[in-house]
Coordinates of C-alpha atoms and ligand atoms in Angstrom, one line a residue:
X1 CA 18.9 18.6 -20.9
X2 CA 21.8 17.2 -19.4
X3 CA 24.8 19.9 -18.3
X4 CA 27.7 17.9 -18.0
X5 CA 29.6 21.3 -16.0
X6 CA 26.6 21.2 -13.4
X7 CA 27.3 17.4 -13.5
X8 CA 31.0 17.6 -12.5
X9 CA 30.9 20.5 -10.3
X10 CA 28.1 19.0 -7.9
X11 CA 29.6 15.8 -8.3
X12 CA 33.1 16.7 -7.5
X13 CA 31.9 19.0 -4.2
X14 CA 29.4 16.0 -3.2
X15 CA 32.4 13.1 -3.7
X16 CA 34.8 16.1 -1.6
X17 CA 32.2 16.0 1.6
X18 CA 31.7 11.8 1.4
X19 CA 35.4 11.3 1.0
X20 CA 35.8 13.6 3.2
X21 CA 40.2 13.0 3.9
X22 CA 39.9 9.1 4.0
X23 CA 41.8 7.1 1.4
X24 CA 39.6 5.8 -1.4
X25 CA 39.8 2.9 -3.9
X26 CA 38.2 2.1 -7.2
X27 CA 38.3 -0.6 -9.2
X28 CA 39.3 0.8 -13.1
X29 CA 39.1 -1.1 -16.4
X30 CA 40.4 1.5 -19.3
X31 CA 36.3 1.7 -20.0
X32 CA 34.3 4.9 -19.7
X33 CA 32.7 4.7 -16.9
X34 CA 35.7 3.3 -14.4
X35 CA 37.7 6.1 -15.9
X36 CA 35.3 8.9 -15.4
X37 CA 34.2 7.8 -12.3
X38 CA 37.9 7.9 -11.2
X39 CA 39.0 11.2 -13.0
X40 CA 36.0 13.0 -10.4
X41 CA 37.1 11.5 -8.0
X42 CA 41.0 11.9 -8.7
X43 CA 39.8 15.7 -9.2
X44 CA 38.0 15.4 -5.7
X45 CA 40.5 14.2 -3.5
X46 CA 44.0 13.6 -5.4
X47 CA 46.6 11.1 -4.6
X48 CA 44.3 9.8 -1.6
X49 CA 42.5 8.0 -4.9
X50 CA 43.9 4.5 -5.6
X51 CA 43.0 3.7 -8.7
X52 CA 43.7 -0.4 -9.3
X53 CA 43.6 -2.3 -12.7
X54 CA 43.4 -6.0 -12.3
X55 CA 44.5 -8.2 -15.2
X56 CA 41.8 -11.2 -14.9
X57 CA 43.6 -11.9 -18.3
X58 CA 40.0 -11.9 -20.4
X59 CA 41.4 -8.3 -21.8
X60 CA 41.3 -7.2 -25.0
X61 CA 44.2 -7.3 -27.0
X62 CA 46.3 -4.3 -26.3
X63 CA 44.4 -3.2 -23.2
X64 CA 46.5 -4.0 -20.4
X65 CA 49.3 -1.4 -21.9
X66 CA 46.4 0.9 -22.9
X67 CA 45.3 1.6 -20.0
X68 CA 48.3 2.5 -18.1
X69 CA 49.7 4.6 -20.7
X70 CA 46.0 6.4 -21.0
X71 CA 45.4 6.5 -17.4
X72 CA 48.4 6.8 -15.3
X73 CA 50.4 8.7 -18.1
X74 CA 47.8 10.7 -20.1
X75 CA 45.3 11.2 -17.0
X76 CA 47.6 11.4 -14.0
X77 CA 45.9 8.7 -12.1
X78 CA 47.2 7.1 -9.1
X79 CA 47.5 3.6 -10.9
X80 CA 48.0 0.1 -9.2
X81 CA 48.1 -2.6 -11.8
X82 CA 47.7 -6.6 -10.8
X83 CA 48.4 -9.3 -12.5
X84 CA 45.7 -11.7 -11.4
X85 CA 45.5 -14.0 -14.9
X86 CA 46.6 -17.8 -13.4
X87 CA 44.1 -16.8 -10.1
X88 CA 41.1 -16.2 -12.6
X89 CA 41.8 -19.2 -15.5
X90 CA 42.9 -21.5 -12.4
X91 CA 39.0 -20.7 -10.9
X92 CA 37.3 -21.2 -13.8
X93 CA 38.6 -24.8 -14.7
X94 CA 36.2 -26.9 -15.7
X95 CA 33.7 -24.4 -15.6
X96 CA 30.7 -24.0 -18.2
X97 CA 27.5 -22.9 -16.5
X98 CA 27.1 -19.0 -17.7
X99 CA 25.9 -17.8 -14.5
X100 CA 28.3 -20.1 -12.7
X101 CA 31.0 -18.5 -14.2
X102 CA 30.1 -14.7 -13.6
X103 CA 29.7 -15.6 -10.0
X104 CA 33.2 -17.1 -10.2
X105 CA 34.6 -14.2 -11.5
X106 CA 33.0 -11.8 -9.3
X107 CA 34.1 -13.7 -6.3
X108 CA 37.8 -14.1 -7.8
X109 CA 37.9 -10.2 -8.6
X110 CA 36.5 -9.1 -4.6
X111 CA 39.2 -11.4 -3.1
X112 CA 42.2 -9.6 -5.5
X113 CA 40.7 -6.5 -4.9
X114 CA 40.0 -7.0 -1.5
X115 CA 43.6 -7.8 -0.5
X116 CA 44.4 -4.8 -2.5
X117 CA 42.3 -2.9 -0.3
X118 CA 43.4 -3.3 2.5
X119 CA 47.1 -3.2 1.8
X120 CA 46.0 0.4 0.8
X121 CA 44.0 0.8 3.9
X122 CA 41.3 1.9 1.7
X123 CA 38.2 2.8 3.3
X124 CA 36.1 4.3 0.9
X125 CA 35.2 2.4 -2.8
X126 CA 34.7 5.0 -5.3
X127 CA 32.1 2.4 -8.1
X128 CA 31.1 3.3 -11.8
X129 CA 28.1 1.8 -11.8
X130 CA 25.8 3.4 -14.3
X131 CA 21.9 3.3 -14.4
X132 CA 21.5 0.6 -16.7
X133 CA 23.6 -1.7 -14.4
X134 CA 21.1 -1.2 -11.9
X135 CA 18.4 -1.8 -13.7
X136 CA 19.4 -5.1 -15.2
X137 CA 20.8 -6.6 -12.1
X138 CA 17.6 -5.7 -10.2
X139 CA 15.8 -7.7 -12.8
X140 CA 17.5 -10.5 -12.4
X141 CA 18.7 -10.6 -16.3
X142 CA 22.4 -10.7 -15.4
X143 CA 24.5 -10.4 -12.6
X144 CA 26.3 -7.5 -13.3
X145 CA 29.7 -7.7 -11.5
X146 CA 30.1 -4.0 -10.6
X147 CA 26.6 -4.4 -8.4
X148 CA 26.6 -5.7 -5.5
X149 CA 29.4 -7.5 -4.1
X150 CA 31.8 -5.8 -4.2
X151 CA 30.5 -3.4 -1.5
X152 CA 28.9 -5.7 0.9
X153 CA 32.5 -7.8 1.5
X154 CA 34.5 -5.1 1.8
X155 CA 33.0 -3.0 4.6
X156 CA 34.4 0.0 2.8
X157 CA 31.7 3.0 2.5
X158 CA 30.7 2.8 -1.1
X159 CA 30.4 6.0 -3.4
X160 CA 28.9 6.0 -6.8
X161 CA 29.2 9.3 -8.0
X162 CA 27.5 7.7 -12.2
X163 CA 24.7 5.6 -10.6
X164 CA 21.9 8.0 -12.3
X165 CA 23.7 8.3 -15.9
X166 CA 23.2 6.7 -18.9
X167 CA 26.3 5.9 -21.5
X168 CA 25.4 9.0 -23.4
X169 CA 25.5 11.3 -20.0
X170 CA 28.6 9.5 -19.1
X171 CA 30.7 10.2 -22.8
X172 CA 29.4 13.9 -22.3
X173 CA 30.9 14.1 -18.8
X174 CA 34.0 12.6 -20.1
X175 CA 34.6 14.7 -23.1
X176 CA 34.1 17.7 -20.2
X177 CA 36.8 15.9 -18.0
X178 CA 39.1 15.9 -20.7
X179 CA 39.2 12.2 -20.9
X180 CA 41.0 10.9 -24.8
X181 CA 38.2 10.0 -26.8
X182 CA 39.6 6.5 -27.3
X183 CA 38.5 5.8 -24.2
X184 CA 35.2 8.6 -24.4
X185 CA 34.2 6.0 -28.0
X186 CA 36.0 3.0 -26.9
X187 CA 32.9 0.6 -27.3
X188 CA 31.6 -1.0 -23.9
X189 CA 32.9 -4.3 -22.6
X190 CA 32.0 -6.6 -20.2
X191 CA 33.3 -6.8 -16.8
X192 CA 34.2 -10.4 -16.6
X193 CA 35.5 -9.9 -20.0
X194 CA 36.6 -12.4 -23.0
X195 CA 35.4 -14.9 -20.4
X196 CA 31.7 -14.6 -21.9
X197 CA 32.7 -14.3 -25.2
X198 CA 33.9 -17.9 -24.6
X199 CA 31.0 -20.1 -24.6
X200 CA 31.6 -23.1 -22.3
X201 CA 34.5 -23.4 -20.6
X202 CA 37.4 -21.0 -20.5
X203 CA 40.6 -22.2 -21.1
X204 CA 43.5 -19.8 -22.6
X205 CA 43.3 -21.2 -25.6
X206 CA 40.3 -20.3 -26.2
X207 CA 40.7 -16.8 -24.5
X208 CA 43.4 -16.5 -27.0
X209 CA 41.4 -17.0 -30.2
X210 CA 38.4 -14.5 -29.4
X211 CA 41.0 -12.3 -28.3
X212 CA 42.5 -12.5 -32.0
X213 CA 39.3 -12.5 -33.7
X214 CA 37.9 -9.6 -31.1
X215 CA 40.6 -7.4 -32.6
X216 CA 40.2 -8.1 -36.1
X217 CA 36.1 -7.1 -35.8
X218 CA 37.4 -3.7 -34.0
X219 CA 39.8 -2.7 -36.6
X220 CA 38.1 -3.3 -39.3
X221 CA 34.6 -1.9 -38.2
X222 CA 36.5 1.3 -36.9
X223 CA 38.0 1.3 -40.4
X224 CA 34.5 1.4 -41.9
X225 CA 33.3 4.1 -39.7
X226 CA 36.4 6.1 -40.5
X227 CA 35.9 5.3 -44.2
X228 CA 31.9 6.5 -44.2
X229 CA 31.3 2.7 -45.3
X230 CA 28.7 2.8 -42.2
X231 CA 27.6 4.4 -38.5
X232 CA 29.9 3.6 -35.3
X233 CA 28.0 1.1 -33.8
X234 CA 27.5 0.6 -29.7
X235 CA 29.6 -2.6 -30.1
X236 CA 31.0 -4.8 -32.3
X237 CA 32.5 -8.2 -31.7
X238 CA 33.8 -11.9 -32.1
X239 CA 32.7 -14.4 -29.3
X240 CA 34.0 -18.0 -29.8
X241 CA 31.1 -21.2 -29.7
X242 CA 31.7 -23.8 -27.8
X243 CA 31.5 -26.0 -30.7
X244 CA 33.7 -27.3 -34.0
X245 CA 33.1 -27.6 -36.9
X246 CA 34.6 -29.2 -40.8
X247 CA 36.3 -27.0 -43.0
X248 CA 39.0 -27.1 -45.5
X249 CA 42.0 -25.5 -45.0
X250 CA 44.6 -25.7 -48.3
X251 CA 44.0 -29.0 -49.4
X252 CA 43.8 -30.5 -46.1
X253 CA 40.3 -31.0 -43.9
X254 CA 40.5 -28.4 -40.5
X255 CA 38.4 -29.2 -37.7
X256 CA 38.7 -25.4 -36.6
X257 CA 36.4 -23.2 -33.9
X258 CA 33.2 -21.4 -34.5
X259 CA 33.2 -17.9 -34.1
X260 CA 31.0 -15.1 -34.1
X261 CA 30.5 -11.9 -35.3
X262 CA 28.2 -9.7 -33.4
X263 CA 27.3 -5.8 -34.3
X264 CA 25.1 -3.9 -32.7
X265 CA 23.6 -0.6 -32.5
X266 CA 22.3 0.7 -28.8
X267 CA 21.1 3.8 -26.9
X268 CA 21.6 2.4 -23.7
X269 CA 22.2 -1.3 -23.9
X270 CA 18.6 -2.1 -22.7
X271 CA 17.5 -3.1 -25.9
X272 CA 19.5 -3.5 -29.3
X273 CA 19.5 -3.4 -32.8
X274 CA 21.4 -5.3 -35.6
X275 CA 22.1 -2.6 -38.8
X276 CA 22.6 -3.3 -42.2
X277 CA 26.4 -4.3 -42.4
X278 CA 28.3 -3.6 -45.7
X279 CA 28.7 -7.1 -47.4
X280 CA 32.6 -6.2 -47.7
X281 CA 32.8 -5.2 -44.4
X282 CA 31.8 -8.5 -43.2
X283 CA 33.6 -10.5 -45.6
X284 CA 36.9 -9.0 -45.0
X285 CA 36.3 -9.9 -41.0
X286 CA 35.6 -13.3 -42.2
X287 CA 38.9 -13.2 -44.1
X288 CA 41.1 -11.8 -41.8
X289 CA 40.0 -13.9 -38.7
X290 CA 39.7 -17.7 -41.1
X291 CA 43.4 -16.6 -42.4
X292 CA 45.2 -14.8 -39.2
X293 CA 43.5 -16.7 -36.1
X294 CA 44.5 -20.5 -35.8
X295 CA 42.3 -23.3 -35.7
X296 CA 38.9 -20.9 -37.0
X297 CA 37.3 -22.5 -39.7
X298 CA 33.9 -21.0 -39.5
X299 CA 32.4 -17.7 -39.0
X300 CA 29.1 -16.7 -38.4
X301 CA 26.8 -13.3 -38.3
X302 CA 24.8 -12.6 -35.5
X303 CA 20.9 -11.4 -36.7
X304 CA 19.4 -11.5 -33.2
X305 CA 18.3 -7.7 -31.7
X306 CA 17.7 -7.7 -27.9
X307 CA 15.6 -9.0 -27.1
X308 CA 15.2 -11.8 -27.3
X309 CA 18.9 -12.4 -27.3
X310 CA 21.0 -9.8 -24.9
X311 CA 23.9 -8.1 -26.6
X312 CA 26.7 -10.6 -24.7
X313 CA 26.4 -14.4 -25.6
X314 CA 26.1 -15.3 -21.8
Ligands
XMP1 P1 23.7 -7.9 -22.2 O1 24.5 -8.6 -22.6 O2 23.3 -7.6 -20.8 O3 24.4 -6.8 -22.2 O4 22.9 -7.3 -23.6 C1 24.5 -4.7 -21.7 C2 26.0 -4.3 -22.3 O5 26.7 -4.0 -20.6 C3 27.8 -4.8 -21.0 N1 27.7 -6.1 -19.7 C4 28.7 -5.8 -19.1 N2 29.1 -4.6 -17.9 N3 29.5 -5.4 -16.3 C5 29.7 -4.7 -16.9 O6 30.0 -3.6 -16.6 C6 29.0 -7.0 -16.8 O7 29.2 -7.9 -16.5 C7 28.7 -6.9 -18.0 N4 27.7 -8.0 -18.9 C8 27.8 -6.9 -19.9 C9 27.6 -5.7 -22.1 O8 28.1 -5.7 -23.0 C10 26.5 -4.5 -23.6 O9 27.3 -3.1 -23.5

């Protein structure tokens, strides 16, 4: 039986030993993994840990503000905010291949992070890598951007306090550490963000569409969960397909984007299933997306488990 108290005591002790009195740095995203790793390291070395949030422009709606509020104000972490959206969009211009997109985002992330790490004089890198990230990257299924890359280039000593944990265990640790439920229960979100939910070329316009659609999916699913209409799924999100389709709005022909809605159940993201979702919830999601998000004419529901699909679209 996993014991979060015992885990925390050992992890903090180990981090204290590994970091010593050197300066440490961690890239935080506002997700449960990086926040948990940051709080553990903060317990171990206090202000000697700098938490860097790189806003690459592919965050969920309201996420940068939320991260600032929770990590800085509520958890008291030493947060450094880096606004880098223009650089990321520029680097992705004209790129359509999914793995190429992931590679470029990973590279850019390292470049930005490296700059900050130098400025801060950091010698140790703390990472929130968890067990499935390591396994999937090793199997070559997807290049998770928090595995490899950063450590190799940065010449920093790497410590990964969550490397042996699965998500449910990370959540137990997070709760034990007093991390707010809005982070503990927050649905997993990929490192490259909404960029892997925009199929094909990533443009500010397409990211804005998927950001709005995604917020609607999350809101409506959360509402349905609170009303007891469904269980909270592992993830619920929107992706923007790389095509347009004919529609009619008012009595005018409209040629607009196609949004896919994906809702999955999973324990550890290695496999996933698609639960039955009440029809009224799906209809409400569709209705809100086509009426509130400009230029979307169709909403599709993805029925595919993992395997054969992956959870994210790219
Ligand atoms: P896939 O799409 O590989 O996703 O079935 C499995 C889980 O991992 C999340 N995911 C990522 N998480 N960096 C991350 O930290 C990434 O590059 C990344 N890609 C996918 C995904 O949201 C799902 O929960």
